[in-house]
Tab-separated table of C-alpha atoms in Angstrom:
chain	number	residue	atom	x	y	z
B	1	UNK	CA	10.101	34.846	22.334
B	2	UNK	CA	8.451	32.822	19.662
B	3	UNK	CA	11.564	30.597	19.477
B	4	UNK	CA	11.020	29.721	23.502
B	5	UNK	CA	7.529	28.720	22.813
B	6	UNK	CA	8.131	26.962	19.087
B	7	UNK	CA	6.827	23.322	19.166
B	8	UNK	CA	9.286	20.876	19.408
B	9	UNK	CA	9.629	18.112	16.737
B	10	UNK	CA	8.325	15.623	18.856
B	11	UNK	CA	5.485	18.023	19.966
B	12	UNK	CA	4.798	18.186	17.169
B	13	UNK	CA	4.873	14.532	15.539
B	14	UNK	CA	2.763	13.500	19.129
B	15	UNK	CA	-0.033	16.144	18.256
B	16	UNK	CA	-0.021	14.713	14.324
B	17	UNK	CA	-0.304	11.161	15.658
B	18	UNK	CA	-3.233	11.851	17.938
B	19	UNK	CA	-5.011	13.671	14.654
B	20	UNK	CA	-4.376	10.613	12.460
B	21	UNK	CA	-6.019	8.708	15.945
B	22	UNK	CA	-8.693	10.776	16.249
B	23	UNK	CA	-9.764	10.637	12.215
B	24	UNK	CA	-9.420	7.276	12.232
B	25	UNK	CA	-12.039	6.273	15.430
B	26	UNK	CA	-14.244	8.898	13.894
B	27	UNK	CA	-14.289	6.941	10.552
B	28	UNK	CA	-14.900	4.104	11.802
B	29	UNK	CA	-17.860	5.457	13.785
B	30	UNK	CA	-19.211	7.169	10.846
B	31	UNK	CA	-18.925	3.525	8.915
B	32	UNK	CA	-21.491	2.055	10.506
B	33	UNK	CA	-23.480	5.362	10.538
B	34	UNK	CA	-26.319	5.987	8.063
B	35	UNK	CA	-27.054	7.279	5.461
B	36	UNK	CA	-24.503	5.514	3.897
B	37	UNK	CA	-22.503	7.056	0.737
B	38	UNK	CA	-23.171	3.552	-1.968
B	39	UNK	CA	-22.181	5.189	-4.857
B	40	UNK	CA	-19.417	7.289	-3.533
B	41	UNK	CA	-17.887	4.236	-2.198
B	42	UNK	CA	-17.972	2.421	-5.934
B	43	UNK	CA	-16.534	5.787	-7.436
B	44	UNK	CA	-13.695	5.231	-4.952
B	45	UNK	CA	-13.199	1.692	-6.274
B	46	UNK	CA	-12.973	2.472	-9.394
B	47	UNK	CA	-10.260	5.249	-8.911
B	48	UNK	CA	-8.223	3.729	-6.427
B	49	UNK	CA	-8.659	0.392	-7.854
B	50	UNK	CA	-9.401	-0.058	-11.468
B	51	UNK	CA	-7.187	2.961	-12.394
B	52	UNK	CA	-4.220	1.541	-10.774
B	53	UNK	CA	-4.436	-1.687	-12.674
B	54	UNK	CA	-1.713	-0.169	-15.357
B	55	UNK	CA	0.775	1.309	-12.947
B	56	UNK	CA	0.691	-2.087	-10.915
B	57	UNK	CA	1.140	-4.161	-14.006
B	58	UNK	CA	4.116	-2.570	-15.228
B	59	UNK	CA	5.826	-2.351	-11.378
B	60	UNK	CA	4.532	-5.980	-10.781
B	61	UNK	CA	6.681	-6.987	-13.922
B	62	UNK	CA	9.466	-5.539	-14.149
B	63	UNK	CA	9.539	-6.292	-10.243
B	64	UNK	CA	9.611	-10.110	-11.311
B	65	UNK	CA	12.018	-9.245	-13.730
B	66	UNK	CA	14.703	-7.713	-12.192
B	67	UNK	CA	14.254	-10.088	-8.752
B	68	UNK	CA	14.614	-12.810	-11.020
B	69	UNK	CA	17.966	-11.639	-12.330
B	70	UNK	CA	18.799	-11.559	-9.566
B	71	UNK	CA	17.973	-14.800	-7.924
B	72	UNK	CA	19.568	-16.246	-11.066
B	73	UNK	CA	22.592	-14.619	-11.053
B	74	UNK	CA	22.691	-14.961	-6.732
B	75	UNK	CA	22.586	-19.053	-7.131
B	76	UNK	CA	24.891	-19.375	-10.442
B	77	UNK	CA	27.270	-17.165	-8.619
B	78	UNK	CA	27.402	-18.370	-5.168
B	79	UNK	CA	26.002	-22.231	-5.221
B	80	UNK	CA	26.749	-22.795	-8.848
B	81	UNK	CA	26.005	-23.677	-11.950
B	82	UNK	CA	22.605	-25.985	-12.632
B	83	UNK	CA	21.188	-24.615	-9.308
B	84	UNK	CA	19.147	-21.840	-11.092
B	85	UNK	CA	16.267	-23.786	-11.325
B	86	UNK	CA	15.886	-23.603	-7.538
B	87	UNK	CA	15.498	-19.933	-7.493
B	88	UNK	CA	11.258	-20.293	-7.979
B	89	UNK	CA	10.152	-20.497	-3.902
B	90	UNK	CA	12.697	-18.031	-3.125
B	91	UNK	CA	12.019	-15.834	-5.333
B	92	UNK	CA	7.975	-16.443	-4.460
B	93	UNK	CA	8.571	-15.888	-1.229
B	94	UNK	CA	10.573	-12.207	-1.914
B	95	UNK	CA	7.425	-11.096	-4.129
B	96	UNK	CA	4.498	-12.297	-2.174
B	97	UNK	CA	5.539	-11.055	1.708
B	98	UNK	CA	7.649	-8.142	0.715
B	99	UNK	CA	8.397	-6.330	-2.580
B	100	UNK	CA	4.932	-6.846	-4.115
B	101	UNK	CA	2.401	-5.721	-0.997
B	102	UNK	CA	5.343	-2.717	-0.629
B	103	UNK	CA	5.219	-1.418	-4.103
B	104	UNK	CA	1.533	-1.785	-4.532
B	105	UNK	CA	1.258	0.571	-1.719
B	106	UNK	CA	4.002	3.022	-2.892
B	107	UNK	CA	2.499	3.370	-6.569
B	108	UNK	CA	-1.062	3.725	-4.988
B	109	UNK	CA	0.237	6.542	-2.529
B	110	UNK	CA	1.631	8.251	-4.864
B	111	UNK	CA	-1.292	7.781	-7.611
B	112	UNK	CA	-4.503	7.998	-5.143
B	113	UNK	CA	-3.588	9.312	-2.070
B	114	UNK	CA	-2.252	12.366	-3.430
B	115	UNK	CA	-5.345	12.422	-5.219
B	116	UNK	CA	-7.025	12.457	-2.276
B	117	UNK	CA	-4.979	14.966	-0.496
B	118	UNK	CA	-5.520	17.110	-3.145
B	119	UNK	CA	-9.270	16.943	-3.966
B	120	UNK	CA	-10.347	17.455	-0.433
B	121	UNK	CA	-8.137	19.823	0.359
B	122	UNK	CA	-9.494	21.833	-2.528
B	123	UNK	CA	-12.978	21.377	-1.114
B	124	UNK	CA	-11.660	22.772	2.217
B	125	UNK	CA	-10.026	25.779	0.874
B	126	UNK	CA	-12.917	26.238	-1.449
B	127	UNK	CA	-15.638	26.158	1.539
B	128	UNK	CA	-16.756	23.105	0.381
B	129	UNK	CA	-16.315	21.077	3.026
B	130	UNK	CA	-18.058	23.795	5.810
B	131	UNK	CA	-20.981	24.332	3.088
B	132	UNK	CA	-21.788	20.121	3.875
B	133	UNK	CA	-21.442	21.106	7.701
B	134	UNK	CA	-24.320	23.787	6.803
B	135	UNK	CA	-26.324	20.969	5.264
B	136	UNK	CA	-25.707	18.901	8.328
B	137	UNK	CA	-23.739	16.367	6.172
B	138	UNK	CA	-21.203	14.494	7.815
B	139	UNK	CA	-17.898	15.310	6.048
B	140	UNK	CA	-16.544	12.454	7.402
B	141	UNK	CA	-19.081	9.932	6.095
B	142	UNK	CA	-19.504	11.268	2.989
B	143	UNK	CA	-15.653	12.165	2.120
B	144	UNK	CA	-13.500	9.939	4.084
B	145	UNK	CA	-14.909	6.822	5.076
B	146	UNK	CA	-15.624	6.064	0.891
B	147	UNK	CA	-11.748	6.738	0.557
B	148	UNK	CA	-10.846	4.695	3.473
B	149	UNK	CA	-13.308	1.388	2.840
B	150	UNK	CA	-12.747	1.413	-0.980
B	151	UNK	CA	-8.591	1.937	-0.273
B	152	UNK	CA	-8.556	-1.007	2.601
B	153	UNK	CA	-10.633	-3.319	-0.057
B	154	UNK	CA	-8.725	-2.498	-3.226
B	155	UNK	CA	-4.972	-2.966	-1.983
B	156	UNK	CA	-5.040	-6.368	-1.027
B	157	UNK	CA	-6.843	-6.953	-4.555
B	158	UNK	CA	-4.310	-5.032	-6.339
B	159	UNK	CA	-1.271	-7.087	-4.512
B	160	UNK	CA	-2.787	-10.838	-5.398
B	161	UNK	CA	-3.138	-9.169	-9.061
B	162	UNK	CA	0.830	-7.598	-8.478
B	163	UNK	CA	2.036	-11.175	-7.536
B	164	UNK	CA	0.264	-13.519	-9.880
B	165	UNK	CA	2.437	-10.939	-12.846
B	166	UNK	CA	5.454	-10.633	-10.807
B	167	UNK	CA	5.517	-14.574	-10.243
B	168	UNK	CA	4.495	-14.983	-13.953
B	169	UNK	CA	7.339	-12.691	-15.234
B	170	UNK	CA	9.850	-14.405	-12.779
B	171	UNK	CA	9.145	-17.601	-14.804
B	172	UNK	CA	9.806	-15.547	-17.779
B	173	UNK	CA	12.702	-14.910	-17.527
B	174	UNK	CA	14.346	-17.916	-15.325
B	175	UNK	CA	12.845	-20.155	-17.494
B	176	UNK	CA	12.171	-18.431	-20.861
B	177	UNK	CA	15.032	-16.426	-21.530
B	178	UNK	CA	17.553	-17.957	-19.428
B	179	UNK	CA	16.426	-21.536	-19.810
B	180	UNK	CA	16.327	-22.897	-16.039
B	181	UNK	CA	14.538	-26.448	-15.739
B	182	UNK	CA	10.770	-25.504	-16.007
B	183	UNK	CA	9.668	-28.967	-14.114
B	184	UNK	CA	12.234	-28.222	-11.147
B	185	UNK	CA	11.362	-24.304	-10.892
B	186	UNK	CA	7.314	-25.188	-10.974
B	187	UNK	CA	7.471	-28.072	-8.745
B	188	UNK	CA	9.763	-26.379	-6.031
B	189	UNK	CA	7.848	-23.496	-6.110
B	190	UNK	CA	4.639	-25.417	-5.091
B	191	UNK	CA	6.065	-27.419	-2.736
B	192	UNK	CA	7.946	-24.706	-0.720
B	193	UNK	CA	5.937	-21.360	-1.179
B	194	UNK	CA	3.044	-21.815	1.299
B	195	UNK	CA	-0.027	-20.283	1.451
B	196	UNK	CA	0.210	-18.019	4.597
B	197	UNK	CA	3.190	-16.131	2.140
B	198	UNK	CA	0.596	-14.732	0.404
B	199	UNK	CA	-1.625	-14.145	3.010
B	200	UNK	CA	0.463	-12.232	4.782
B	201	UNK	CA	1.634	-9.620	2.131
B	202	UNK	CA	-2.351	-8.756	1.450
B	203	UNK	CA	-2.811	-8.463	5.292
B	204	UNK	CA	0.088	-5.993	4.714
B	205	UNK	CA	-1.579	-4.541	1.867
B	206	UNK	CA	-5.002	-4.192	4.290
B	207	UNK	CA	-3.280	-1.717	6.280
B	208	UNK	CA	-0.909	0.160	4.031
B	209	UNK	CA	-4.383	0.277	2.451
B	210	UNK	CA	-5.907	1.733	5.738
B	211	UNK	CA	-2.515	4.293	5.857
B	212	UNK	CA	-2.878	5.841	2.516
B	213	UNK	CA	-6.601	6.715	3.027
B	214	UNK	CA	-6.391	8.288	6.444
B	215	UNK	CA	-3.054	10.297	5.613
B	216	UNK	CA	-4.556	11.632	2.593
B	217	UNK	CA	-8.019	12.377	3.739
B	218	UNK	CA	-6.219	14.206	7.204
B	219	UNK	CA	-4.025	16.000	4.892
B	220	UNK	CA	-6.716	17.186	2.612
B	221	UNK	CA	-9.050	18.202	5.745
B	222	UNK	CA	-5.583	20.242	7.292
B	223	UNK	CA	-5.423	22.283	3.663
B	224	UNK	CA	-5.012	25.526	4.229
B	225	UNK	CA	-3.096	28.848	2.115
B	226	UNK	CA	-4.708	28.368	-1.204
B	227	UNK	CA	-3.006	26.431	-3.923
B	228	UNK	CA	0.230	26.762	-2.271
B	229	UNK	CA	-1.057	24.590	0.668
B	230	UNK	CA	-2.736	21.843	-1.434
B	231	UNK	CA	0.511	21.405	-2.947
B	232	UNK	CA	1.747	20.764	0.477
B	233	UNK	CA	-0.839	18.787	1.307
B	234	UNK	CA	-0.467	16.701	-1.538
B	235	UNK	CA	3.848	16.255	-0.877
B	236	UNK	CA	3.445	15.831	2.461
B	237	UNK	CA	0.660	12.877	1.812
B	238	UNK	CA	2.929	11.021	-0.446
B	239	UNK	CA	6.115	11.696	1.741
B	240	UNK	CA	4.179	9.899	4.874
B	241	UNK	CA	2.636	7.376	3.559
B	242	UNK	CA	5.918	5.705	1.699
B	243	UNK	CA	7.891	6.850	5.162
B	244	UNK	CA	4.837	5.034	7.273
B	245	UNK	CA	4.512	1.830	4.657
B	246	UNK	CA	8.604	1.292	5.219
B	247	UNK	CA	8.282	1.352	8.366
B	248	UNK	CA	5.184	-0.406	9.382
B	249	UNK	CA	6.038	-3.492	6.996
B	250	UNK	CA	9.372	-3.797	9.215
B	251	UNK	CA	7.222	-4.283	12.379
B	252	UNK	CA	4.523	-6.244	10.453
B	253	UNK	CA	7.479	-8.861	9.309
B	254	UNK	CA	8.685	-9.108	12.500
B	255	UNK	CA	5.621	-9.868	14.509
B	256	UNK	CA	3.805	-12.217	11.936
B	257	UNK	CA	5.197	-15.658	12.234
B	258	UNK	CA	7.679	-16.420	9.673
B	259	UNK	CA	5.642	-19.869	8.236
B	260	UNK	CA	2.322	-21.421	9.655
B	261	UNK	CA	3.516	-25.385	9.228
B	262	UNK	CA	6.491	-24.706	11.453
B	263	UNK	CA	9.121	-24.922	8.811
């Protein structure tokens, strides 16, 4: 009997889609609401932003690293010899619109959105969260809409930091270590990465910004079962947003125009 009245899988991703909906109008409500939570909102710069710097700097680099093998190895290999020192747009263009924005908001899932999964959802379990309804405190102002502003803001700042150190380490080692022609591989990386490259991976990083904060923040709020259902709280936080960024960036790439000069 229980079987015959389960939820279905798509029951029950349509019901989870509608709660992510529903957080995410009432956030934006409570946003321009007042009083408005200043200094919760610079805490949640600080931890989403500032103490992410280290675990972006070291994927940002090794990120240009290894795509820079790559690209090196891909034009010595298939166009030949001498043509290394061509690799610098492409290899631009690889960081800025795709692997950069995309790792940012993988390392940041899995460093501050669990976070966030797991601190509110503590606070649920905890009566926390019901003792600021008995104060007639918004727990959406004050717990979610710091998360979400500071994680929309912070993203797109952490990506232009992840590609100015996965551009500089692609030099590295094209030019440093493998000894490309630095004049060809800075001048043909001017002239052919445009600006709109860029642009687009932090408008990507906007909303995988925008993802992480509302999955974690829904997830927290849905804690239930003690410790046992933080811990799924915090999995199942991670698990969705990397699943959701994947995804998203695929439609993303294929809506937003390919180059702004028509090239």
């Amino acid at each position: 009997m229980n079987r015959l009245f389960a939820s279905s899988p798509f029951e029950n991703f349509i019901t989870n889609l509608g709660e992510i909906a529903l957080l995410l109008i009432r956030t934006i409500r409570a946003l321009f609401s007042r009083p408005w939570e200043g200094r919760n909102f610079v805490n949640q710069l600080e931890i989403i932003g500032v103490q992410s710097l280290p675990v972006v700097s070291l994927t940002a680099a090794f990120a240009g690293l290894v795509f820079g093998l790559q690209m090196y190895v891909g034009f010595h290999r298939y166009i030949g010899p001498g043509t290394e020192a061509y690799t610098g747009p492409a290899l631009g263009l690889g960081l800025c619109k795709e692997i950069i924005p995309i790792l940012v908001g993988l390392m940041v899932a899995g460093r501050a959105g669990s976070s966030m999964a797991a601190e509110i959802g503590t606070m649920k379990i905890t009566e926390q969260v019901d003792a600021l309804i008995s104060l007639g405190a918004d727990p959406i102002r004050f717990l979610v809409v710091p998360r979400t502003l500071a994680s929309f803001i912070t993203l797109p700042c952490l990506t232009l930091y992840g590609d100015l150190i996965g551009l500089f380490f692609g030099y590295f080692y094209n030019v440093v270590l493998m000894g490309v022609n630095r004049t060809i591989y800075v001048s043909q990386t001017l002239m052919f990465l445009e600006l709109w490259d860029v642009i687009s991976g932090v408008i990507k990083a906007a909303v995988f910004g925008l993802i992480i904060a509302i999955v974690g923040c829904w997830q927290g709020l849905k804690a239930e079962g003690g410790a046992e259902g933080v811990g799924r709280a915090t999995t199942k936080t991670v698990v969705i947003s990397s699943i959701s960024i994947l995804i998203i960036n695929f439609f993303m790439s294929k809506a937003m125009p390919a180059s702004l000069s028509g090239r």
